[in-house]
């Protein structure tokens, strides 16, 4: 993962968006799309977002959202206008630095034209007021994601480009930012998000506002809110807050999430290094999407997870969340590492060895479709391929472990996070670091295991 899928949806969502204002072209515009080969419209160029402040007033009974997004950013060149990713409810108004700004919507793009150009290096603030009923993105191959309404609230699961379904965003993997959430709900409804709560919820009349802060840089696909009826548990793993929330109507052992999360964090800190965020936890809801997602600091599970799934999602806090790929073609850096964490957990807790798991999958014949996708470039519709991304990603790491030796390999697992924490990295960066640690030429291994559609030789 960052996303672990057991099934996908097969219908597509059509969004009817209204053009609000016409805006002339300019030589100093930002460009729509950040250059990701799989999602060419996602993200934007010309500015860097530093912080999102999202004020969300949500009514579960009607699934109606009234919201104000405040985006703090810095212009990287002169901007006569700029784009944001957005396909959510109708917009009432937009301001830039407190002054009214013209805006237009076209598909998933929101184009904003301030009343004066923004000079290069200027820090500026965009505010967008919008309201309506957010809808999920329903992709024929990637499934359902984005804003997902539940019977008693809603949960936002954004991977890969679903953040735009509920707030204006620069949905670029490489533009990490910090977040504040101000979530207002009717009294008695819980509201959770990434990061840590700021004080106690504020009750005014028949409404309650909870404030959450994610103070570490976060890619937008990892942002999350969960609103509804939850049994919330607050504990600690050493000094680390462990905040979990479980829909009381969920089937299974609803008390297992907090201790399973604690066990995973303790073991993974011993294996991968210090946990990279200021709190941890998890959320269990009844979503009907058949996947769990490693939303930063607080993964979301569709139903009560088993211990292996918790290990997988918590591993993503290091691999995928703290260190994030530069493009979606390298999603194996998320899912391969998290899958390998599952195998290591089993190996060290009385289960099969990682090598025996490797051998079982390696036994598939050379002509089997199992080998017929490039793990490091599977194509847009295959980014959640269980065989190519999860399994063969994990197998790649085992091949690397055998080639490097245990001492160097486990040094690599820790050094990878220490080197790129809160930043982005790609397969080339991993290879360079592995070669630096091992003093070996690893190009043949990386080429065979990640960029070939043929069965690699056994390491």
Short mmCIF file of C-alpha atoms in Angstrom, two decimals:
data_model
loop_
_atom_site.label_atom_id
_atom_site.label_comp_id
_atom_site.label_asym_id
_atom_site.label_seq_id
_atom_site.Cartn_x
_atom_site.Cartn_y
_atom_site.Cartn_z
CA UNK A 1 0.00 0.00 0.00
CA UNK A 2 -0.15 2.62 1.05
CA UNK A 3 -3.26 0.91 0.34
CA UNK A 4 -4.14 -2.70 0.81
CA UNK A 5 -7.00 -3.85 -1.39
CA UNK A 6 -8.95 -7.08 -1.28
CA UNK A 7 -11.43 -6.00 -3.94
CA UNK A 8 -12.28 -3.10 -6.26
CA UNK A 9 -15.42 -1.40 -7.48
CA UNK A 10 -16.47 -1.46 -11.10
CA UNK A 11 -18.60 1.64 -11.68
CA UNK A 12 -17.43 5.14 -12.54
CA UNK A 13 -18.46 8.45 -11.05
CA UNK A 14 -19.57 11.32 -13.30
CA UNK A 15 -19.12 14.80 -11.86
CA UNK A 16 -21.13 17.70 -13.22
CA UNK A 17 -19.11 20.84 -12.55
CA UNK A 18 -20.21 24.40 -13.27
CA UNK A 19 -17.98 27.04 -14.85
CA UNK A 20 -18.08 30.00 -12.49
CA UNK A 21 -15.88 32.52 -14.27
CA UNK A 22 -13.83 32.73 -17.43
CA UNK A 23 -10.16 33.51 -16.96
CA UNK A 24 -7.72 34.58 -19.70
CA UNK A 25 -4.47 32.70 -20.18
CA UNK A 26 -1.22 34.16 -18.89
CA UNK A 27 2.45 33.46 -19.48
CA UNK A 28 3.02 33.45 -15.72
CA UNK A 29 0.33 30.93 -14.79
CA UNK A 30 0.95 27.84 -12.75
CA UNK A 31 0.54 24.64 -14.73
CA UNK A 32 -2.18 22.08 -14.06
CA UNK A 33 -0.62 18.71 -13.29
CA UNK A 34 2.59 18.08 -11.40
CA UNK A 35 4.05 15.70 -13.98
CA UNK A 36 3.12 12.31 -12.56
CA UNK A 37 2.94 9.92 -15.55
CA UNK A 38 -0.01 7.98 -14.11
CA UNK A 39 -2.10 10.93 -12.90
CA UNK A 40 -1.19 13.80 -15.24
CA UNK A 41 -3.92 16.14 -13.94
CA UNK A 42 -3.05 15.67 -10.26
CA UNK A 43 -1.03 18.37 -8.57
CA UNK A 44 -0.02 21.76 -9.87
CA UNK A 45 3.15 23.72 -10.50
CA UNK A 46 4.24 27.22 -9.63
CA UNK A 47 3.72 27.21 -5.85
CA UNK A 48 4.45 25.19 -2.74
CA UNK A 49 1.78 24.59 -0.08
CA UNK A 50 3.00 24.91 3.49
CA UNK A 51 -0.21 24.37 5.49
CA UNK A 52 -3.89 23.45 5.10
CA UNK A 53 -6.45 24.64 7.64
CA UNK A 54 -9.74 22.83 6.97
CA UNK A 55 -12.88 23.95 8.81
CA UNK A 56 -15.53 21.29 8.19
CA UNK A 57 -19.10 21.56 9.48
CA UNK A 58 -20.71 18.19 8.75
CA UNK A 59 -24.24 16.95 9.38
CA UNK A 60 -24.30 13.13 9.33
CA UNK A 61 -28.07 12.80 8.86
CA UNK A 62 -27.98 14.65 5.53
CA UNK A 63 -24.28 14.18 4.71
CA UNK A 64 -24.15 17.93 4.12
CA UNK A 65 -20.80 19.68 4.41
CA UNK A 66 -20.22 23.41 4.83
CA UNK A 67 -16.50 24.07 4.68
CA UNK A 68 -13.79 26.68 4.54
CA UNK A 69 -10.32 25.70 3.31
CA UNK A 70 -7.44 28.03 4.12
CA UNK A 71 -4.27 27.24 2.19
CA UNK A 72 -0.95 28.86 3.04
CA UNK A 73 1.55 28.68 0.18
CA UNK A 74 4.62 30.25 -1.39
CA UNK A 75 4.85 31.26 -5.04
CA UNK A 76 7.78 29.63 -6.83
CA UNK A 77 7.41 32.00 -9.78
CA UNK A 78 5.28 35.01 -10.64
CA UNK A 79 1.65 33.88 -10.77
CA UNK A 80 -1.13 35.72 -12.57
CA UNK A 81 -3.34 32.73 -11.78
CA UNK A 82 -2.91 29.24 -10.34
CA UNK A 83 -4.70 25.91 -10.21
CA UNK A 84 -5.90 23.69 -7.37
CA UNK A 85 -7.23 20.16 -7.62
CA UNK A 86 -10.90 20.12 -6.68
CA UNK A 87 -14.00 18.14 -7.68
CA UNK A 88 -16.07 18.68 -4.52
CA UNK A 89 -19.28 20.59 -3.75
CA UNK A 90 -20.24 24.00 -5.10
CA UNK A 91 -17.99 26.94 -4.26
CA UNK A 92 -19.46 30.12 -2.78
CA UNK A 93 -16.41 32.37 -2.98
CA UNK A 94 -12.62 32.51 -3.09
CA UNK A 95 -10.18 35.04 -1.69
CA UNK A 96 -6.42 35.47 -2.01
CA UNK A 97 -4.78 37.37 0.85
CA UNK A 98 -8.24 38.49 1.97
CA UNK A 99 -9.24 40.01 -1.38
CA UNK A 100 -11.94 38.51 -3.65
CA UNK A 101 -10.51 36.39 -6.46
CA UNK A 102 -12.06 35.18 -9.70
CA UNK A 103 -12.30 31.43 -10.09
CA UNK A 104 -13.32 28.85 -12.65
CA UNK A 105 -13.95 25.12 -12.53
CA UNK A 106 -13.17 22.73 -15.35
CA UNK A 107 -13.31 19.02 -14.56
CA UNK A 108 -11.07 18.43 -11.55
CA UNK A 109 -9.29 21.77 -11.88
CA UNK A 110 -10.08 24.91 -9.91
CA UNK A 111 -8.38 27.94 -11.45
CA UNK A 112 -7.97 30.98 -9.20
CA UNK A 113 -7.12 34.47 -10.48
CA UNK A 114 -6.15 36.94 -7.75
CA UNK A 115 -6.80 40.64 -8.27
CA UNK A 116 -3.07 41.19 -8.64
CA UNK A 117 -0.22 38.88 -9.64
CA UNK A 118 1.73 37.06 -6.96
CA UNK A 119 5.43 37.76 -7.19
CA UNK A 120 7.97 34.95 -6.98
CA UNK A 121 8.82 34.05 -3.38
CA UNK A 122 5.66 35.63 -1.96
CA UNK A 123 3.84 33.82 0.83
CA UNK A 124 0.11 33.99 0.17
CA UNK A 125 -3.14 32.66 1.59
CA UNK A 126 -6.04 31.21 -0.39
CA UNK A 127 -9.45 30.75 1.21
CA UNK A 128 -12.22 28.75 -0.43
CA UNK A 129 -15.77 28.53 0.94
CA UNK A 130 -17.87 25.63 -0.35
CA UNK A 131 -20.88 23.57 0.62
CA UNK A 132 -22.92 20.59 -0.48
CA UNK A 133 -22.75 16.82 -0.42
CA UNK A 134 -19.26 15.47 -1.21
CA UNK A 135 -19.19 12.29 -3.27
CA UNK A 136 -16.55 9.57 -3.60
CA UNK A 137 -14.51 8.91 -6.69
CA UNK A 138 -15.57 5.58 -8.19
CA UNK A 139 -12.89 4.45 -10.61
CA UNK A 140 -13.45 1.36 -12.81
CA UNK A 141 -10.03 -0.07 -11.96
CA UNK A 142 -8.94 1.63 -8.73
CA UNK A 143 -12.23 1.34 -6.86
CA UNK A 144 -13.96 3.72 -4.47
CA UNK A 145 -11.98 6.39 -2.64
CA UNK A 146 -12.10 10.01 -1.54
CA UNK A 147 -15.02 11.17 0.60
CA UNK A 148 -17.05 8.11 1.60
CA UNK A 149 -20.38 8.62 3.36
CA UNK A 150 -21.33 6.06 6.00
CA UNK A 151 -24.63 5.34 7.72
CA UNK A 152 -23.69 7.59 10.65
CA UNK A 153 -21.06 9.94 9.20
CA UNK A 154 -18.21 9.88 6.71
CA UNK A 155 -14.59 8.84 6.25
CA UNK A 156 -12.08 10.31 3.79
CA UNK A 157 -9.65 7.85 2.16
CA UNK A 158 -7.70 9.65 -0.54
CA UNK A 159 -5.28 7.28 -2.22
CA UNK A 160 -4.35 7.96 -4.96
CA UNK A 161 -6.01 11.29 -5.90
CA UNK A 162 -9.17 11.50 -3.81
CA UNK A 163 -8.39 14.52 -1.63
CA UNK A 164 -9.90 16.73 -4.33
CA UNK A 165 -13.31 15.21 -3.61
CA UNK A 166 -13.60 17.15 -0.33
CA UNK A 167 -11.12 20.04 -0.26
CA UNK A 168 -9.09 22.17 -2.70
CA UNK A 169 -5.57 20.79 -2.77
CA UNK A 170 -2.25 20.64 -4.54
CA UNK A 171 -2.46 16.86 -4.92
CA UNK A 172 1.22 16.37 -5.70
CA UNK A 173 3.12 13.58 -3.92
CA UNK A 174 6.09 15.93 -3.66
CA UNK A 175 4.23 18.85 -2.07
CA UNK A 176 3.92 17.75 1.55
CA UNK A 177 2.35 20.13 4.04
CA UNK A 178 1.16 20.33 7.63
CA UNK A 179 -2.56 20.28 8.49
CA UNK A 180 -5.10 21.65 10.94
CA UNK A 181 -8.63 20.23 11.00
CA UNK A 182 -11.55 22.00 12.71
CA UNK A 183 -14.42 19.52 12.53
CA UNK A 184 -17.87 20.59 13.70
CA UNK A 185 -20.58 17.97 14.21
CA UNK A 186 -23.81 17.55 16.16
CA UNK A 187 -23.20 16.78 19.83
CA UNK A 188 -22.49 13.11 20.47
CA UNK A 189 -20.80 12.52 17.11
CA UNK A 190 -17.06 11.77 17.20
CA UNK A 191 -14.64 13.45 14.81
CA UNK A 192 -11.06 12.26 14.29
CA UNK A 193 -8.25 13.12 11.91
CA UNK A 194 -4.51 12.78 11.40
CA UNK A 195 -2.22 13.90 14.18
CA UNK A 196 -3.12 14.99 17.68
CA UNK A 197 -6.17 16.63 19.25
CA UNK A 198 -5.77 20.24 20.32
CA UNK A 199 -7.33 20.44 23.75
CA UNK A 200 -10.83 19.23 24.49
CA UNK A 201 -13.67 19.51 21.94
CA UNK A 202 -15.53 22.83 22.15
CA UNK A 203 -19.27 22.40 22.80
CA UNK A 204 -21.49 25.30 21.81
CA UNK A 205 -25.22 24.75 21.88
CA UNK A 206 -26.06 21.60 19.95
CA UNK A 207 -22.71 21.41 18.12
CA UNK A 208 -19.19 20.27 19.01
CA UNK A 209 -15.94 21.30 17.31
CA UNK A 210 -12.85 19.11 17.54
CA UNK A 211 -9.46 20.43 16.42
CA UNK A 212 -6.65 18.13 15.21
CA UNK A 213 -3.12 19.04 14.14
CA UNK A 214 -0.73 17.08 11.93
CA UNK A 215 2.56 18.86 12.58
CA UNK A 216 4.76 16.65 10.42
CA UNK A 217 4.78 17.08 6.62
CA UNK A 218 2.14 14.92 4.93
CA UNK A 219 1.28 14.04 1.34
CA UNK A 220 -2.34 14.91 0.60
CA UNK A 221 -3.34 11.34 -0.25
CA UNK A 222 -2.62 10.46 3.41
CA UNK A 223 -4.93 13.11 4.88
CA UNK A 224 -8.00 11.74 6.65
CA UNK A 225 -11.10 12.57 8.65
CA UNK A 226 -13.47 10.09 10.28
CA UNK A 227 -16.85 11.23 11.55
CA UNK A 228 -19.52 9.08 13.18
CA UNK A 229 -20.38 6.96 16.19
CA UNK A 230 -17.11 5.55 17.55
CA UNK A 231 -15.83 4.04 20.76
CA UNK A 232 -12.64 6.07 21.22
CA UNK A 233 -9.73 4.76 23.31
CA UNK A 234 -6.74 6.88 24.30
CA UNK A 235 -3.67 5.09 25.61
CA UNK A 236 0.11 5.27 25.35
CA UNK A 237 2.97 3.22 23.96
CA UNK A 238 5.71 4.53 26.19
CA UNK A 239 5.30 8.28 25.69
CA UNK A 240 3.58 7.91 22.32
CA UNK A 241 -0.19 8.59 22.33
CA UNK A 242 -2.20 5.68 20.86
CA UNK A 243 -5.65 6.92 19.84
CA UNK A 244 -8.02 4.35 18.37
CA UNK A 245 -11.68 4.55 17.37
CA UNK A 246 -13.96 1.64 16.52
CA UNK A 247 -17.48 1.67 15.13
CA UNK A 248 -19.41 -0.21 17.85
CA UNK A 249 -21.43 -2.02 15.18
CA UNK A 250 -18.34 -3.67 13.69
CA UNK A 251 -18.10 -7.46 13.74
CA UNK A 252 -15.18 -9.17 15.44
CA UNK A 253 -12.96 -8.38 18.40
CA UNK A 254 -13.47 -4.62 18.58
CA UNK A 255 -11.13 -4.37 21.58
CA UNK A 256 -8.13 -5.74 19.65
CA UNK A 257 -7.15 -2.64 17.67
CA UNK A 258 -5.38 -0.71 20.45
CA UNK A 259 -3.23 -3.63 21.74
CA UNK A 260 -2.47 -4.89 18.23
CA UNK A 261 -1.36 -1.38 17.24
CA UNK A 262 0.83 -1.12 20.33
CA UNK A 263 2.45 -4.50 19.63
CA UNK A 264 3.13 -3.54 16.01
CA UNK A 265 4.65 -0.18 16.95
CA UNK A 266 6.96 -1.69 19.57
CA UNK A 267 8.24 -4.39 17.22
CA UNK A 268 8.61 -2.04 14.24
CA UNK A 269 10.52 0.53 16.28
CA UNK A 270 12.97 -2.21 17.20
CA UNK A 271 13.22 -3.23 13.54
CA UNK A 272 12.93 0.02 11.56
CA UNK A 273 13.91 2.74 14.02
CA UNK A 274 12.04 5.39 15.98
CA UNK A 275 8.39 5.87 15.05
CA UNK A 276 8.32 8.98 12.80
CA UNK A 277 5.20 10.83 14.04
CA UNK A 278 3.85 12.27 17.28
CA UNK A 279 0.93 9.87 17.79
CA UNK A 280 -0.39 6.61 16.41
CA UNK A 281 -3.64 4.66 16.44
CA UNK A 282 -6.27 3.48 14.03
CA UNK A 283 -9.90 3.73 13.02
CA UNK A 284 -12.33 0.89 12.30
CA UNK A 285 -15.52 1.68 10.41
CA UNK A 286 -18.01 -0.13 8.20
CA UNK A 287 -17.14 1.28 4.78
CA UNK A 288 -17.77 -1.47 2.24
CA UNK A 289 -14.60 -0.68 0.27
CA UNK A 290 -12.62 -3.86 1.10
CA UNK A 291 -9.30 -2.20 1.87
CA UNK A 292 -7.36 -0.58 4.68
CA UNK A 293 -5.36 2.61 4.20
CA UNK A 294 -2.28 3.87 6.01
CA UNK A 295 -3.50 7.42 6.54
CA UNK A 296 -0.69 9.25 8.32
CA UNK A 297 -0.42 8.45 12.05
CA UNK A 298 -3.87 6.79 12.17
CA UNK A 299 -4.68 4.07 9.58
CA UNK A 300 -8.28 3.33 8.65
CA UNK A 301 -9.61 -0.24 8.45
CA UNK A 302 -12.79 -1.41 6.77
CA UNK A 303 -13.81 -3.76 9.58
CA UNK A 304 -11.75 -5.11 12.46
CA UNK A 305 -8.29 -6.02 11.09
CA UNK A 306 -6.16 -9.03 11.93
CA UNK A 307 -2.70 -8.51 13.43
CA UNK A 308 -0.93 -8.90 10.08
CA UNK A 309 -2.98 -6.09 8.54
CA UNK A 310 -2.16 -3.81 11.48
CA UNK A 311 1.54 -4.63 11.07
CA UNK A 312 1.26 -3.79 7.37
CA UNK A 313 -0.47 -0.43 7.87
CA UNK A 314 1.75 0.63 10.75
CA UNK A 315 4.83 -0.25 8.67
CA UNK A 316 3.62 2.30 6.14
CA UNK A 317 4.16 5.03 8.71
CA UNK A 318 7.87 4.55 7.95
CA UNK A 319 7.57 3.37 4.34
CA UNK A 320 5.14 5.49 2.36
CA UNK A 321 4.18 8.13 4.93
CA UNK A 322 7.51 9.36 6.34
CA UNK A 323 9.28 8.47 3.07
CA UNK A 324 6.95 8.93 0.10
CA UNK A 325 7.56 8.02 -3.55
CA UNK A 326 8.21 10.78 -6.05
CA UNK A 327 5.72 9.28 -8.51
CA UNK A 328 3.03 6.58 -8.38
CA UNK A 329 5.15 4.34 -10.61
CA UNK A 330 7.23 3.63 -7.49
CA UNK A 331 4.36 2.56 -5.26
CA UNK A 332 6.23 -0.71 -4.67
CA UNK A 333 8.42 1.31 -2.27
CA UNK A 334 5.30 1.55 -0.10
CA UNK A 335 3.64 -1.81 -0.59
CA UNK A 336 6.73 -3.98 -0.99
CA UNK A 337 8.19 -2.69 2.28
CA UNK A 338 4.89 -3.07 4.17
CA UNK A 339 4.41 -6.60 2.80
CA UNK A 340 7.95 -7.46 3.82
CA UNK A 341 7.17 -6.16 7.32
CA UNK A 342 4.34 -8.70 7.52
CA UNK A 343 6.72 -11.50 6.52
CA UNK A 344 9.34 -10.38 9.02
CA UNK A 345 6.72 -10.23 11.77
CA UNK A 346 5.67 -13.80 11.00
CA UNK A 347 9.28 -14.97 10.85
CA UNK A 348 9.96 -13.53 14.31
CA UNK A 349 6.66 -14.64 15.86
CA UNK A 350 6.64 -18.37 15.18
CA UNK A 351 5.47 -18.28 11.58
CA UNK A 352 7.22 -19.21 8.32
CA UNK A 353 10.55 -17.66 7.47
CA UNK A 354 10.69 -14.89 4.90
CA UNK A 355 12.82 -17.14 2.70
CA UNK A 356 10.18 -19.88 2.74
CA UNK A 357 7.51 -17.36 1.70
CA UNK A 358 9.83 -16.16 -1.06
CA UNK A 359 10.41 -19.73 -2.21
CA UNK A 360 6.68 -20.47 -2.34
CA UNK A 361 5.99 -17.57 -4.66
CA UNK A 362 9.20 -18.03 -6.64
CA UNK A 363 8.03 -21.54 -7.56
CA UNK A 364 5.55 -20.05 -10.01
CA UNK A 365 6.69 -20.99 -13.54
CA UNK A 366 8.38 -18.46 -15.77
CA UNK A 367 5.39 -18.22 -18.08
CA UNK A 368 2.91 -17.46 -15.32
CA UNK A 369 1.15 -14.08 -15.44
CA UNK A 370 2.55 -13.51 -11.94
CA UNK A 371 5.74 -12.26 -13.61
CA UNK A 372 4.16 -10.19 -16.39
CA UNK A 373 4.16 -6.69 -14.91
CA UNK A 374 7.05 -4.39 -14.08
CA UNK A 375 7.06 -3.95 -10.33
CA UNK A 376 8.61 -0.47 -10.51
CA UNK A 377 6.44 0.69 -13.42
CA UNK A 378 3.22 -1.37 -13.52
CA UNK A 379 1.00 1.18 -15.26
CA UNK A 380 -1.71 3.38 -13.81
CA UNK A 381 -4.42 0.72 -13.60
CA UNK A 382 -2.12 -1.79 -11.85
CA UNK A 383 -0.74 0.28 -8.99
CA UNK A 384 -2.61 -1.95 -6.53
CA UNK A 385 -1.72 -5.24 -8.24
CA UNK A 386 -1.26 -7.68 -5.37
CA UNK A 387 1.12 -9.93 -7.29
CA UNK A 388 3.32 -7.30 -8.96
CA UNK A 389 3.43 -4.60 -6.27
CA UNK A 390 2.88 -6.30 -2.92
CA UNK A 391 4.26 -9.80 -3.38
CA UNK A 392 7.00 -9.17 -5.93
CA UNK A 393 7.86 -5.93 -4.12
CA UNK A 394 8.42 -7.95 -0.96
CA UNK A 395 10.34 -10.58 -2.92
CA UNK A 396 12.61 -7.87 -4.31
CA UNK A 397 13.54 -6.89 -0.79
CA UNK A 398 14.27 -10.51 0.11
CA UNK A 399 16.49 -10.82 -2.98
CA UNK A 400 18.23 -7.66 -1.82
CA UNK A 401 18.63 -9.08 1.70
CA UNK A 402 20.23 -12.27 0.37
CA UNK A 403 22.58 -10.27 -1.86
CA UNK A 404 23.55 -7.63 0.72
CA UNK A 405 23.60 -9.86 3.80
CA UNK A 406 21.53 -9.34 6.93
CA UNK A 407 23.73 -6.71 8.57
CA UNK A 408 23.77 -4.38 5.57
CA UNK A 409 20.13 -5.04 4.68
CA UNK A 410 18.75 -4.14 8.09
CA UNK A 411 21.04 -1.11 8.13
CA UNK A 412 19.41 -0.13 4.83
CA UNK A 413 15.89 -0.38 6.27
CA UNK A 414 16.75 2.13 9.00
CA UNK A 415 19.01 4.38 6.95
CA UNK A 416 16.40 4.71 4.19
CA UNK A 417 14.00 6.37 6.63
CA UNK A 418 16.69 8.39 8.41
CA UNK A 419 17.92 9.76 5.07
CA UNK A 420 14.59 10.64 3.43
CA UNK A 421 12.20 11.14 6.37
CA UNK A 422 9.41 13.66 5.59
CA UNK A 423 10.63 13.83 1.99
CA UNK A 424 10.25 11.93 -1.27
CA UNK A 425 12.49 9.31 -2.83
CA UNK A 426 12.46 6.89 -5.74
CA UNK A 427 13.86 3.50 -6.70
CA UNK A 428 17.08 5.08 -7.92
CA UNK A 429 17.61 6.61 -4.50
CA UNK A 430 17.08 3.23 -2.85
CA UNK A 431 19.56 1.53 -5.14
CA UNK A 432 22.17 4.27 -4.58
CA UNK A 433 21.81 3.95 -0.82
CA UNK A 434 21.94 0.15 -0.92
CA UNK A 435 25.10 0.28 -3.03
CA UNK A 436 26.69 2.80 -0.68
CA UNK A 437 26.02 0.55 2.31
CA UNK A 438 26.94 -2.76 0.68
CA UNK A 439 29.74 -1.59 -1.67
CA UNK A 440 28.13 -3.78 -4.37
CA UNK A 441 26.85 -3.10 -7.87
CA UNK A 442 23.12 -3.77 -7.51
CA UNK A 443 22.00 -2.58 -10.93
CA UNK A 444 21.53 -6.14 -12.30
CA UNK A 445 19.36 -7.09 -9.32
CA UNK A 446 17.21 -3.95 -9.52
CA UNK A 447 16.81 -4.29 -13.29
CA UNK A 448 15.82 -7.96 -13.10
CA UNK A 449 13.42 -7.67 -10.18
CA UNK A 450 11.83 -4.28 -10.84
CA UNK A 451 12.05 -3.42 -14.53
CA UNK A 452 11.60 -6.78 -16.25
CA UNK A 453 8.51 -8.76 -17.16
CA UNK A 454 10.46 -12.00 -16.98
CA UNK A 455 11.10 -14.27 -14.03
CA UNK A 456 14.39 -13.16 -12.43
CA UNK A 457 17.21 -15.54 -11.58
CA UNK A 458 17.25 -16.71 -7.99
CA UNK A 459 19.62 -14.54 -5.89
#
